[in-house]
Coordinates of C-alpha atoms in Angstrom, one line a residue:
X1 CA -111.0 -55.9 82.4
X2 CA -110.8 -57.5 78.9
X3 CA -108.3 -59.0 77.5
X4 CA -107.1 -56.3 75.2
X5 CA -107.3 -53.9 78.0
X6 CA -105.1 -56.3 80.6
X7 CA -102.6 -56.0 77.2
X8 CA -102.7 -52.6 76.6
X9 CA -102.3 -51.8 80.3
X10 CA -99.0 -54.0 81.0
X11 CA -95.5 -52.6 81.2
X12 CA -93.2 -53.2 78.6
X13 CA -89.4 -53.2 80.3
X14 CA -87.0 -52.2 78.0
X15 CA -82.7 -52.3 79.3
X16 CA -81.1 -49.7 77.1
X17 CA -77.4 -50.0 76.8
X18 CA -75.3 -47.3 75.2
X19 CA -78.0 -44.7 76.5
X20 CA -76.1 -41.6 77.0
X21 CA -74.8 -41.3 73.5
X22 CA -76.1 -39.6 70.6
X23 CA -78.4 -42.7 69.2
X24 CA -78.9 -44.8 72.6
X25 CA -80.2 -41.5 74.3
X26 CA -82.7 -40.9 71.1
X27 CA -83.5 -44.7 71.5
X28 CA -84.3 -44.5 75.7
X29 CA -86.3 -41.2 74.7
X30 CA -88.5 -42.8 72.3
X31 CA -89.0 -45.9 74.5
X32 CA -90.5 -43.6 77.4
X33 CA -92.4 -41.8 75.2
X34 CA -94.3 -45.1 74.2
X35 CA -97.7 -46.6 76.1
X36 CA -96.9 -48.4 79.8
X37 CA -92.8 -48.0 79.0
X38 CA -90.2 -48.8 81.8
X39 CA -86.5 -47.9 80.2
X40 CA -83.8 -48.7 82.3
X41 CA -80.4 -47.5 81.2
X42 CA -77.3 -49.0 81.2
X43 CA -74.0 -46.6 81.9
X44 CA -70.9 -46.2 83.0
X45 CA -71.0 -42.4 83.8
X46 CA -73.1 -41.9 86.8
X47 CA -73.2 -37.8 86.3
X48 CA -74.1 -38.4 82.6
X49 CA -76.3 -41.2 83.7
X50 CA -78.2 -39.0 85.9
X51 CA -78.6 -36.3 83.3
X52 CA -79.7 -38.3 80.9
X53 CA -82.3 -40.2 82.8
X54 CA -83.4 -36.6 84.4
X55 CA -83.4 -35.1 80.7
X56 CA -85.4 -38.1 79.1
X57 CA -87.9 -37.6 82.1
X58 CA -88.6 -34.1 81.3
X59 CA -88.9 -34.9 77.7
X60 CA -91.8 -37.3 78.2
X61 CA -93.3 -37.1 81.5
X62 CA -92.4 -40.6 82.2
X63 CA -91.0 -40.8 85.8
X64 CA -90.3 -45.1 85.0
X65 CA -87.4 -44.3 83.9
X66 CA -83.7 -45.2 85.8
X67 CA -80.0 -46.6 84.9
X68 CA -78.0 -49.2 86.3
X69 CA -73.9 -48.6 86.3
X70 CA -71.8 -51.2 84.5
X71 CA -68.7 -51.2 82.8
X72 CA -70.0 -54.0 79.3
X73 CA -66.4 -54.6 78.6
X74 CA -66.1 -56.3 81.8
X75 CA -67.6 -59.5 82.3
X76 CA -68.2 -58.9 86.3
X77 CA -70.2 -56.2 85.6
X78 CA -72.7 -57.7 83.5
X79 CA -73.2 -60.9 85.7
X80 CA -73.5 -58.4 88.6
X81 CA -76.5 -56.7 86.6
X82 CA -78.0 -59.8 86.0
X83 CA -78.0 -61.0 89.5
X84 CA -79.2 -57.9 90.6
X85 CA -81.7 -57.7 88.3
X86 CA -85.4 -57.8 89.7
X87 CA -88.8 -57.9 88.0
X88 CA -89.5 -59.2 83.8
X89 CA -87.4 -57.7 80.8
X90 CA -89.2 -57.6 77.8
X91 CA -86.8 -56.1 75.8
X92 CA -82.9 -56.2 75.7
X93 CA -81.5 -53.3 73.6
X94 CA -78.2 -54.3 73.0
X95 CA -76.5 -50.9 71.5
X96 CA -73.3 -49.9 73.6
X97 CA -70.2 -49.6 71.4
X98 CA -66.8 -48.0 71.5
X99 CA -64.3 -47.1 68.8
X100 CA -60.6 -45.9 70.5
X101 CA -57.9 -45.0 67.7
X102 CA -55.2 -46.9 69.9
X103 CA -55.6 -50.5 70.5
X104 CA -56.9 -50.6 74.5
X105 CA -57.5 -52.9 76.6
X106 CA -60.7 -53.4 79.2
X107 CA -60.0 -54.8 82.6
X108 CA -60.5 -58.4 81.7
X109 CA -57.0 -57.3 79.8
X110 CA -59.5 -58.0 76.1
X111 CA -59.3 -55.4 73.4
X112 CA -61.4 -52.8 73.6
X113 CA -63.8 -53.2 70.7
X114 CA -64.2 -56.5 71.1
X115 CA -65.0 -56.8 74.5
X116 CA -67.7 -53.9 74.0
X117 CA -68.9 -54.2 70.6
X118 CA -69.1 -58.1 70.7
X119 CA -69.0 -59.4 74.4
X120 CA -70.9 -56.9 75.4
X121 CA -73.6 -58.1 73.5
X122 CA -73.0 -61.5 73.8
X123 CA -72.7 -61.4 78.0
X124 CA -75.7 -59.6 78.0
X125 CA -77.8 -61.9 76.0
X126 CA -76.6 -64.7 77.4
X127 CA -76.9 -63.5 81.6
X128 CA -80.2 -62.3 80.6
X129 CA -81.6 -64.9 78.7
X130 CA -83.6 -66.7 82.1
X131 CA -85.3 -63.2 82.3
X132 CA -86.0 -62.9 79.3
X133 CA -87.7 -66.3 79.2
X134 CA -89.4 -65.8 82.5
X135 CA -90.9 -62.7 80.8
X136 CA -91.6 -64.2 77.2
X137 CA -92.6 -62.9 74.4
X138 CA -89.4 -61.4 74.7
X139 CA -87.2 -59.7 72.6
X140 CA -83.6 -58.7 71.8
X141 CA -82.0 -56.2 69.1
X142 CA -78.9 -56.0 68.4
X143 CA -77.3 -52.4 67.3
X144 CA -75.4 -53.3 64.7
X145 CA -74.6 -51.2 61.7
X146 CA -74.3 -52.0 57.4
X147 CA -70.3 -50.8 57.9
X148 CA -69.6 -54.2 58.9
X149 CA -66.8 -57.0 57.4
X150 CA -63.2 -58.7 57.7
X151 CA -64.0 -60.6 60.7
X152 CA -60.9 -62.9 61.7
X153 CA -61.9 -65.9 63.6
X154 CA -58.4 -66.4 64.4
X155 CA -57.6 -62.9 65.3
X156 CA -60.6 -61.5 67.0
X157 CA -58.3 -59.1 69.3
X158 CA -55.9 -58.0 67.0
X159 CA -53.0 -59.8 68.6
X160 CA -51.2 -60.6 65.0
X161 CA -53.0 -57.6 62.8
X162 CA -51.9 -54.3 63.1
X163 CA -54.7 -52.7 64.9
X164 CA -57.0 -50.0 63.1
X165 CA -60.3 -48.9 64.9
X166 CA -62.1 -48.3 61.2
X167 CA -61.3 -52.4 60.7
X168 CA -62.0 -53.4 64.8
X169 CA -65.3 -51.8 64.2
X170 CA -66.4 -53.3 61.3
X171 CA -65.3 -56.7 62.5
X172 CA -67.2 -56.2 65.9
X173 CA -70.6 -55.3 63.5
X174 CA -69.8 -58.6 61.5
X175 CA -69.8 -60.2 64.1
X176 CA -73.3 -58.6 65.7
X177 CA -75.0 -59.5 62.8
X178 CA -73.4 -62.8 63.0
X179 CA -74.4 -63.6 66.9
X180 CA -78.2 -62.4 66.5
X181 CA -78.6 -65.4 63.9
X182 CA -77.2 -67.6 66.2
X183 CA -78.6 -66.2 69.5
X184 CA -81.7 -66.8 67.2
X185 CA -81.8 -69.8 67.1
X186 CA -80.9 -71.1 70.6
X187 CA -83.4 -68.7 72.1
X188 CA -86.5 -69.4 69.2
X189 CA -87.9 -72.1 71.4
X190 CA -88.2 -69.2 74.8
X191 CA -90.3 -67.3 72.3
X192 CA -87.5 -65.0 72.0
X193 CA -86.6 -63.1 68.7
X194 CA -83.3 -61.5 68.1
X195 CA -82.6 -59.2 65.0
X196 CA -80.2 -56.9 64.4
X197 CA -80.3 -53.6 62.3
X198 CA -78.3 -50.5 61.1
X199 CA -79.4 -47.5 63.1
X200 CA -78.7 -44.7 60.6
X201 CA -76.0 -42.5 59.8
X202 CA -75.3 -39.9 62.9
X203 CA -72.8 -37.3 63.6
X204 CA -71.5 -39.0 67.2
X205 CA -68.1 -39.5 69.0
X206 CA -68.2 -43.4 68.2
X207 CA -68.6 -41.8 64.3
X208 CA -66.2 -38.8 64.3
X209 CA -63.8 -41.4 66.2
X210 CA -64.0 -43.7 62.4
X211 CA -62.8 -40.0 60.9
X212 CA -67.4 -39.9 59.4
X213 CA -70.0 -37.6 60.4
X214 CA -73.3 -38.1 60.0
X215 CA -76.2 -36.7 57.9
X216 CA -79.0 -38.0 60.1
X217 CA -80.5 -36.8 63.3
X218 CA -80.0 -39.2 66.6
X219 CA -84.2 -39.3 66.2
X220 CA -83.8 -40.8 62.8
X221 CA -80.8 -43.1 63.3
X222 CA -82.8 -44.5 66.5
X223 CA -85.8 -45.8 64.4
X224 CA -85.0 -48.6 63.5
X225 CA -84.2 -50.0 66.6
X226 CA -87.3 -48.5 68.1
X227 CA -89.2 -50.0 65.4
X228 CA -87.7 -53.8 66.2
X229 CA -88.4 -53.2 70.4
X230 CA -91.9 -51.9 69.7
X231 CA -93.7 -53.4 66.6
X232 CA -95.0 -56.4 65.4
X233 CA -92.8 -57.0 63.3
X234 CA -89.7 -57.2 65.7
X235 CA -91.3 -60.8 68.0
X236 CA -92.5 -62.6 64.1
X237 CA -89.1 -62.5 62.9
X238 CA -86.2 -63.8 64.3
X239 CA -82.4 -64.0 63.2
X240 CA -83.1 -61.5 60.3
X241 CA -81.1 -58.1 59.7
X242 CA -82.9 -54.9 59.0
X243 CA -81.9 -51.7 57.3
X244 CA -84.6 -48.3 57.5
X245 CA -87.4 -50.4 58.6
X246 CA -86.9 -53.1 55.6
X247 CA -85.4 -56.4 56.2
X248 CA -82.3 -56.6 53.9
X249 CA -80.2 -60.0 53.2
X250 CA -77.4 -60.3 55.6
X251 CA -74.6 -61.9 53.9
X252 CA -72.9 -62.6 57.0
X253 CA -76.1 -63.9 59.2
X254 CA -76.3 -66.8 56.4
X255 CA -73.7 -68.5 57.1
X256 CA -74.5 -70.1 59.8
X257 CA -72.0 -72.9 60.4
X258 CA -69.6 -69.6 61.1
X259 CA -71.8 -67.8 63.5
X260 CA -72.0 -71.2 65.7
X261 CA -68.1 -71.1 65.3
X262 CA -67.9 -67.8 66.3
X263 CA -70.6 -68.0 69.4
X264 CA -68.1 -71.0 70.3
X265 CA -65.7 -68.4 70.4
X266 CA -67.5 -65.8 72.5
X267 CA -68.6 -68.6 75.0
X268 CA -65.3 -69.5 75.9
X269 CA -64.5 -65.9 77.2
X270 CA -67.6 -66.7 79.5
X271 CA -66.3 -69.9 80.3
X272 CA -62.7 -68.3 81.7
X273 CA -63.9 -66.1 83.9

């Protein structure tokens, strides 16, 4: 066997978070449906977990496809994924997000959003980032979206603002775009990229929860990220935000004396478990 043959015949591994909703279930679909996939799905719903993964299946014919249960607001969870994990990851999909009207909670007693939208992501990257360097050229997207701003350093759970999910969310995709820059750099040396993009604009709960719909399809809004996990394009850059396939300046992602404050931030919720 050639060289190009050995790489067109090795499996890409792809962790999919978010994967029974509207856009992570279009993103897992597409995956499969790609050469040599394995998509593993992250969930917290094992009967819409095993739906999903069952429905994806029948969609593509790809049988390498499963889920692993984890609450991503919780710490625990993640480092038990981890540490259970066996086998490369080539790419970490990070797209799980929640948007409750009420200020919540999760069981680490965090706020909701936060913990989901922005731990989440962070935990992930970070627990996974040995596997992700054992299995190099590696890659991580970020989910994040262009509905993004008012991030307070000093008030990252709402504790002194009076909660709103509309300015939790945006805060929590600040602060994506922010953490992909500076997960970019740490991890550049591993040979792994980390960009973040705006899926598109689809009619799900997470939306309809923000009081929006949607005008695209859950195919359209996952292109994007499917694009960044598949192509080129998404190991050669690194740190960079990318709307409908294009890479667009991230006002945010440039500051990045902020973002290292802010991962600061985020590691010290690792750091008291």
């Amino acid at each position: 066997m050639n060289t190009t043959e050995q790489s067109q015949s090795t499996t890409s591994v792809y962790l999919v978070t978010g994967a029974t909703g509207a856009i992570g279930k279009a993103i897992a679909r597409q995956l499969a449906a790609t050469d040599n996939a394995e998509v593993v799905l992250v969930c917290r719903d094992q009967a819409k977990a095993d739906n999903t993964v069952q429905e994806i299946i029948d969609a593509t014919g790809n049988t390498k496809v499963r889920y692993e249960l984890a609450d991503l607001s919780v710490y625990g969870d993640i480092r038990a994924l981890a540490q259970r994990w066996q086998g490369s990851l080539q790419v970490l999909i990070n797209n799980a997000a929640c948007t409750p009207r009420s200020r919540q909670v999760s069981a680490d007693g965090i706020e909701m959003q936060f913990a989901t939208n922005v731990l989440g992501y962070f935990w992930l990257t970070e627990l996974f980032t040995d596997i992700l360097r054992a299995s190099a050229p590696a890659r991580v997207v970020n989910v994040a979206s262009y509905w993004a701003g008012g991030l307070v350093l000093n008030d990252l759970e709402f504790t002194s603002r009076r909660y709103n999910n509309d300015t939790a969310y945006r805060q929590s995709k600040q602060a994506n775009r922010m953490l992909s820059t500076a997960f970019a750099h740490r991890l550049k040396a591993y040979n792994i990229s980390v960009n973040a993009c705006h899926p598109g604009d689809v009619n799900s709960v997470l939306s309809n929860n923000l009081g929006f719909g949607g005008h695209e399809t859950p195919d359209q809004g996952a292109e994007t990220p499917v694009w960044l996990a598949t192509q080129p394009i998404g190991q050669q850059q690194t740190g960079k935000y990318f709307e409908h396939k294009h890479e667009t300046t991230c006002r945010f992602s440039n500051n990045l004396k902020a973002a290292n404050d802010l991962f600061e931030c985020c590691e010290e919720y690792s750091n008291n478990d």
